[in-house]
Coordinates of C-alpha atoms in Angstrom, one line a residue:
Chain A
M144 CA 0.0 0.0 0.0
Q145 CA 1.1 3.5 -0.8
L146 CA 1.2 6.7 1.2
H147 CA -0.4 9.6 -0.6
V148 CA 0.8 13.1 0.4
V149 CA -1.4 16.1 -0.4
N150 CA 0.1 19.6 0.0
K151 CA -2.5 21.8 -1.8
S152 CA -5.5 23.5 -0.3
P153 CA -8.7 21.9 -1.8
F154 CA -10.1 25.4 -2.1
E155 CA -7.5 26.3 -4.6
K156 CA -6.6 23.1 -6.5
S157 CA -8.3 19.9 -7.4
T158 CA -5.3 17.9 -6.2
F159 CA -7.1 16.3 -3.2
E160 CA -10.1 15.3 -5.3
S161 CA -7.8 13.8 -7.9
C162 CA -6.0 11.9 -5.1
L163 CA -9.3 10.5 -3.8
L164 CA -10.2 9.3 -7.3
H165 CA -6.9 7.4 -7.6
V166 CA -6.3 6.0 -4.1
K167 CA -6.8 2.3 -3.5
K168 CA -8.9 1.3 -0.5
G169 CA -6.8 0.8 2.6
S170 CA -4.1 3.3 1.6
S171 CA -3.1 6.3 3.7
I172 CA -3.5 9.9 2.9
L173 CA -1.4 12.5 4.7
F174 CA -2.2 16.3 4.5
I175 CA 0.8 18.6 4.7
E176 CA 1.4 22.3 4.1
D177 CA -1.7 23.9 2.6
G178 CA -3.2 20.4 2.2
I179 CA -4.2 20.6 5.9
F180 CA -7.1 22.8 5.0
A181 CA -8.9 19.7 3.8
A182 CA -8.7 18.2 7.2
L183 CA -10.9 20.7 9.0
N184 CA -14.2 19.7 10.5
K185 CA -16.4 22.4 8.9
G186 CA -16.5 23.6 5.4
K187 CA -17.1 22.5 1.8
F188 CA -14.9 19.4 1.9
S189 CA -15.6 18.0 5.3
E190 CA -18.4 15.7 4.1
K191 CA -16.1 14.3 1.4
V192 CA -13.3 13.7 4.0
K193 CA -15.7 12.2 6.4
N194 CA -16.7 9.6 3.8
A195 CA -13.1 9.1 2.8
L196 CA -12.3 8.2 6.5
E197 CA -14.3 5.0 6.0
N198 CA -11.9 3.8 3.3
Y199 CA -8.6 5.3 4.1
K200 CA -6.4 6.1 7.0
I201 CA -6.1 9.9 7.0
Y202 CA -3.3 11.9 8.7
A203 CA -2.5 15.6 9.0
L204 CA 0.9 17.1 9.8
E205 CA 0.4 18.8 13.2
P206 CA 3.2 21.4 12.7
D207 CA 1.4 22.6 9.6
V208 CA -2.0 22.6 11.3
N209 CA -0.7 24.6 14.3
A210 CA 1.3 27.0 12.1
R211 CA -2.0 27.9 10.3
G212 CA -4.0 28.4 13.5
M213 CA -6.2 25.4 12.9
K214 CA -5.3 23.5 16.0
N215 CA -8.8 22.8 17.3
K216 CA -10.5 22.5 14.0
V217 CA -9.2 19.2 12.7
M218 CA -11.9 16.6 12.1
D219 CA -12.3 13.6 14.5
G220 CA -10.8 10.5 13.0
I221 CA -7.9 12.3 11.4
K222 CA -4.7 11.5 13.2
L223 CA -2.2 14.3 13.9
I224 CA 1.4 13.4 13.4
D225 CA 4.7 15.3 13.6
Y226 CA 7.7 15.0 11.2
S227 CA 8.9 11.9 13.0
G228 CA 5.5 10.3 12.4
F229 CA 5.7 11.4 8.7
V230 CA 9.0 9.5 8.5
D231 CA 7.4 6.4 10.1
L232 CA 4.5 6.5 7.6
A233 CA 6.9 6.8 4.7
A234 CA 8.9 3.8 6.0
E235 CA 5.7 1.7 6.6
H236 CA 4.3 2.1 3.1
D237 CA 5.7 0.6 -0.1
A238 CA 6.1 3.9 -1.9
V239 CA 5.1 7.6 -1.5
Q240 CA 3.2 9.5 -4.0
S241 CA 3.3 13.3 -3.7
W242 CA 0.3 15.0 -5.2
L243 CA 2.1 18.0 -6.5
Chain B
M104 CA 16.0 2.4 6.1
K105 CA 17.5 4.5 3.2
F106 CA 15.6 7.5 2.0
G107 CA 16.0 9.4 -1.2
I108 CA 14.7 13.0 -1.2
L109 CA 13.7 15.1 -4.3
I110 CA 13.2 18.8 -3.9
N111 CA 11.5 20.6 -6.8
E112 CA 11.1 24.1 -5.5
G113 CA 13.4 26.9 -4.4
P114 CA 13.5 28.4 -1.0
Y115 CA 11.0 31.0 0.4
T116 CA 8.3 31.0 -2.3
H117 CA 7.2 27.5 -1.5
Q118 CA 7.3 25.5 1.8
A119 CA 8.7 22.4 -0.1
T120 CA 12.3 22.8 0.9
D121 CA 11.3 23.6 4.5
S122 CA 9.2 20.5 4.7
A123 CA 11.9 18.4 3.1
Y124 CA 14.5 19.8 5.6
Q125 CA 12.2 18.9 8.6
F126 CA 11.6 15.4 7.1
T127 CA 15.3 14.8 6.5
K128 CA 16.2 16.0 10.0
A129 CA 13.6 13.8 11.6
A130 CA 14.6 10.8 9.5
L131 CA 18.3 11.2 10.6
E132 CA 17.3 11.7 14.2
K133 CA 15.4 8.3 14.0
G134 CA 18.6 6.6 12.8
H135 CA 17.6 6.3 9.1
E136 CA 20.0 6.9 6.3
I137 CA 19.6 9.6 3.7
F138 CA 21.0 8.2 0.5
R139 CA 20.9 11.5 -1.4
V140 CA 19.0 14.8 -1.5
F141 CA 18.5 15.8 -5.1
F142 CA 17.6 19.4 -6.2
Y143 CA 15.6 19.8 -9.4
H144 CA 13.5 22.4 -11.2
D145 CA 13.7 25.7 -9.2
G146 CA 14.9 23.5 -6.3
V147 CA 18.4 24.2 -7.6
N148 CA 18.0 27.7 -6.1
N149 CA 18.5 26.2 -2.7
A150 CA 22.1 25.8 -3.5
T151 CA 23.3 29.4 -3.9
K152 CA 25.6 30.9 -1.3
L153 CA 24.4 34.3 -2.4
T154 CA 21.2 33.8 -0.4
E155 CA 20.9 36.4 2.3
P156 CA 17.5 36.5 4.1
P157 CA 16.7 39.1 6.7
Q158 CA 18.3 38.5 10.2
D159 CA 15.0 37.2 11.7
D160 CA 14.3 34.7 9.0
R161 CA 15.7 31.2 8.6
N162 CA 18.6 30.8 6.1
I163 CA 17.5 27.7 4.4
V164 CA 20.7 27.3 2.4
N165 CA 22.8 27.4 5.5
L166 CA 20.5 24.9 7.2
W167 CA 21.1 22.4 4.5
S168 CA 24.8 23.1 4.5
A169 CA 25.0 22.5 8.3
L170 CA 22.9 19.4 8.1
A171 CA 25.1 18.1 5.3
K172 CA 28.2 18.7 7.3
E173 CA 26.8 17.1 10.5
H174 CA 25.6 14.0 8.7
N175 CA 27.8 13.7 5.7
L176 CA 24.7 14.2 3.4
D177 CA 25.0 14.0 -0.4
L178 CA 23.3 17.2 -1.7
V179 CA 23.2 17.0 -5.5
V180 CA 22.0 19.8 -7.8
C181 CA 20.9 18.9 -11.3
V182 CA 23.4 20.4 -13.7
A183 CA 21.0 21.2 -16.6
A184 CA 18.4 22.8 -14.2
A185 CA 21.2 24.7 -12.4
L186 CA 22.8 26.2 -15.5
R187 CA 19.3 27.3 -16.7
R188 CA 19.0 29.2 -13.5
G189 CA 22.4 30.7 -13.0
I190 CA 23.6 28.2 -10.4
Q191 CA 27.3 27.3 -11.0
E192 CA 30.3 26.0 -9.1
E193 CA 31.3 29.6 -8.2
N194 CA 28.2 30.4 -6.3
L195 CA 27.5 27.0 -4.9
A196 CA 27.0 26.8 -1.2
E197 CA 29.0 24.5 1.0
G198 CA 28.0 20.9 1.0
F199 CA 26.3 20.9 -2.4
R200 CA 27.6 19.4 -5.6
I201 CA 26.5 19.7 -9.2
S202 CA 25.9 16.5 -11.2
G203 CA 23.6 14.9 -13.7
L204 CA 20.0 13.6 -13.6
G205 CA 21.4 10.1 -13.5
Q206 CA 22.0 10.8 -9.8
L207 CA 18.3 11.1 -9.3
I208 CA 17.5 7.8 -11.0
E209 CA 20.3 6.1 -9.0
S210 CA 18.7 7.5 -5.8
G211 CA 15.4 5.9 -6.8
I212 CA 17.2 2.6 -7.4
Q213 CA 19.4 2.6 -4.3
A214 CA 17.0 4.2 -1.7
D215 CA 14.3 2.1 -0.1
R216 CA 11.9 5.0 -0.3
M217 CA 11.9 8.1 -2.6
I218 CA 10.0 11.2 -1.4
T219 CA 9.3 14.2 -3.5
F220 CA 8.7 17.7 -2.1
G221 CA 7.4 20.3 -4.5
D222 CA 4.5 22.5 -5.5
Chain C
M259 CA 27.8 2.1 -13.4
S260 CA 27.2 0.6 -10.0
E261 CA 23.4 0.7 -10.3
E262 CA 23.6 -1.5 -13.3
A263 CA 26.1 -3.8 -11.7
S264 CA 23.8 -4.4 -8.8
G265 CA 21.2 -5.7 -11.3
V266 CA 18.2 -4.2 -9.4
V267 CA 15.2 -3.5 -11.6
K268 CA 12.6 -1.4 -10.0
K269 CA 9.2 -0.3 -11.2
F270 CA 9.4 3.5 -11.8
L271 CA 6.2 5.5 -12.5
Y272 CA 6.5 9.0 -13.7
I273 CA 3.4 11.0 -13.0
N274 CA 2.6 14.0 -15.2
R275 CA -0.4 16.1 -14.0
K276 CA 0.6 19.5 -15.3
A277 CA 0.1 21.3 -18.6
P278 CA 3.1 22.3 -20.7
Y279 CA 4.6 25.8 -21.3
G280 CA 2.7 27.5 -18.4
T281 CA 5.3 25.9 -16.1
V282 CA 8.5 24.1 -16.7
Y283 CA 7.5 20.8 -15.1
A284 CA 6.4 19.0 -18.2
L285 CA 9.7 19.7 -20.1
E286 CA 12.0 18.9 -17.1
S287 CA 10.0 15.8 -16.3
L288 CA 10.6 14.6 -19.9
E289 CA 14.3 15.3 -19.5
V290 CA 14.3 12.9 -16.5
V291 CA 12.5 10.2 -18.4
L292 CA 15.0 10.4 -21.2
I293 CA 17.8 9.9 -18.8
A294 CA 15.9 7.1 -16.9
A295 CA 15.8 5.2 -20.2
A296 CA 19.5 4.5 -19.9
F297 CA 19.1 2.7 -16.6
D298 CA 17.4 -0.5 -17.6
Q299 CA 14.5 0.0 -15.1
D300 CA 10.9 -0.9 -15.6
V301 CA 9.5 2.6 -16.6
S302 CA 5.9 3.6 -17.0
L303 CA 4.5 7.1 -17.6
A304 CA 1.1 8.3 -16.5
F305 CA -0.7 11.4 -17.8
F306 CA -3.7 12.6 -16.0
D307 CA -5.4 15.8 -14.9
D308 CA -3.9 18.6 -16.9
G309 CA -0.9 16.3 -17.7
V310 CA -3.0 15.0 -20.7
Y311 CA -2.3 18.3 -22.4
Q312 CA 1.4 17.4 -22.6
I313 CA 0.8 14.9 -25.3
A314 CA -1.8 16.8 -27.3
K315 CA -1.4 17.1 -31.1
G316 CA -0.8 20.2 -33.0
M317 CA 1.3 22.3 -30.7
D318 CA 2.7 25.5 -32.3
T319 CA 4.9 27.5 -29.8
K320 CA 6.6 29.9 -32.2
A321 CA 4.8 33.0 -31.0
I322 CA 5.4 32.4 -27.3
G323 CA 9.2 32.1 -27.7
Q324 CA 9.5 28.6 -26.3
K325 CA 10.7 25.4 -27.9
N326 CA 8.0 23.0 -28.9
F327 CA 9.3 19.9 -27.2
S328 CA 6.3 17.7 -28.0
P329 CA 8.1 15.8 -30.8
T330 CA 10.4 14.3 -28.2
Y331 CA 7.5 12.2 -26.8
K332 CA 7.4 10.5 -30.1
A333 CA 11.0 9.3 -29.6
L334 CA 10.2 7.6 -26.3
G335 CA 9.4 4.4 -28.1
D336 CA 12.9 4.2 -29.5
Y337 CA 14.2 4.4 -25.9
D338 CA 12.0 1.4 -24.9
I339 CA 9.7 3.6 -23.0
N340 CA 6.4 2.3 -24.3
K341 CA 4.1 2.0 -21.3
I342 CA 2.2 5.2 -21.4
Y343 CA -1.1 5.4 -19.5
V344 CA -3.6 8.2 -20.0
S345 CA -6.6 8.8 -17.9
K346 CA -9.9 8.4 -19.6
E347 CA -11.7 10.5 -17.0
S348 CA -9.1 13.4 -17.5
L349 CA -9.6 13.3 -21.2
D350 CA -13.4 13.2 -20.9
A351 CA -13.4 16.1 -18.4
R352 CA -11.5 18.2 -20.9
G353 CA -13.5 17.2 -23.9
L354 CA -10.6 15.3 -25.5
S355 CA -10.3 11.9 -26.9
K356 CA -7.4 9.7 -28.0
D357 CA -7.6 11.3 -31.5
D358 CA -6.5 14.6 -30.0
L359 CA -3.3 13.0 -28.7
M360 CA -0.1 12.4 -30.6
D361 CA 0.4 9.0 -32.1
L362 CA 3.0 7.5 -29.8
K363 CA 4.2 4.1 -31.1
Y364 CA 7.0 1.7 -30.6
E365 CA 8.4 -1.3 -32.4
D366 CA 7.9 -4.6 -30.5
E367 CA 11.1 -6.6 -30.8
D368 CA 9.3 -9.7 -29.4
D369 CA 6.8 -9.5 -32.2
D370 CA 8.9 -9.2 -35.3
W371 CA 9.2 -5.4 -34.8
A372 CA 5.5 -4.8 -35.3
E373 CA 4.5 -1.2 -34.7
K374 CA 2.3 -0.9 -31.6
D375 CA 0.5 1.8 -29.6
S376 CA 2.4 3.0 -26.5
I377 CA -0.6 4.8 -25.3
H378 CA -3.1 2.9 -23.1
I379 CA -6.3 4.8 -22.1
V380 CA -7.1 3.7 -18.6
N381 CA -9.8 4.5 -16.0
S382 CA -9.1 5.8 -12.5
E383 CA -9.3 2.3 -11.0
E384 CA -6.7 1.1 -13.4
L385 CA -4.5 4.1 -12.6
A386 CA -4.9 3.4 -8.9
D387 CA -3.8 -0.2 -9.4
L388 CA -0.8 1.0 -11.5
M389 CA 0.2 3.4 -8.8
D390 CA -0.2 0.9 -6.1
S391 CA 2.1 -1.6 -7.9
Q392 CA 5.2 0.8 -8.1
D393 CA 8.4 0.8 -6.3
V394 CA 9.2 4.4 -7.0
I395 CA 6.8 7.2 -8.0
L396 CA 8.2 10.5 -9.3
S397 CA 5.7 13.3 -9.8
F398 CA 6.6 16.6 -11.2

């Protein structure tokens, strides 16, 4: 299984939606940089992310969440990790696809 | 585990190189090996010693140079991308070297995991 | 080279999701693929989202002052790069079909050098399977 890394805000680019279309069930998705705006509990994409949580493990990089002042806004079910956790995820998966 | 890192954006405009730096540092702290950090596209702009940010900002180029020194990292700048953007031996920061794209492919072959940071 | 001596053959997938000319990614990604061809690895290319525009027919760049690098894609077959996957959904969404793409072919040495299509139009599930089966994914 692969780790899919999304670094774009879903409000600006269709990257996250393209990722969802091409991710195999059971894969992991990690939001970093502006990608973390997809991980918030309210807003246009929250329903989509909530549904995605049923098929994928979803993570958000806490340093990027906190940097953007979104600390208490992350959706339940999304696991917050630090850079060390990012390294672990990369090591645990077979390959990493960065959705640039 | 051996990681290969690819950085496709320059410093300051995008977070890519900051994220790559934090990832690389965390991987080293956990005892992993970094096979190579390869700089491509505007990523080659991370390698110029002429970089001089304001005092209160991080100096990304120096951060890479210091990390390379401490851990004996192989920081490789793509020659074709570098020449396009005015990066040459004479303005190359410490710890970086200029080489060909083959070094990126070799990194993909030799490293257990390849991770790209870009825009 | 040491990498060839080691005899490792990995599955490399190059993902192209950006249109040409507006940014440099398409051109510099193609430069990587050309170098990759010399390494005897198992190379596939995927074009989806705006990446499908990279292999559109009929480019004329004279007036924008950039080189038209699209003919280079036609040479990929000669470098044994002949597994090119293009997203059906991405083509449909952009009102394009296979006819709007360049004719990318290769000669199959295992089949008396018969000329064959390098381009395979695939759906998102097939692309997901392709991605999931790779050792190294490079996206530009």
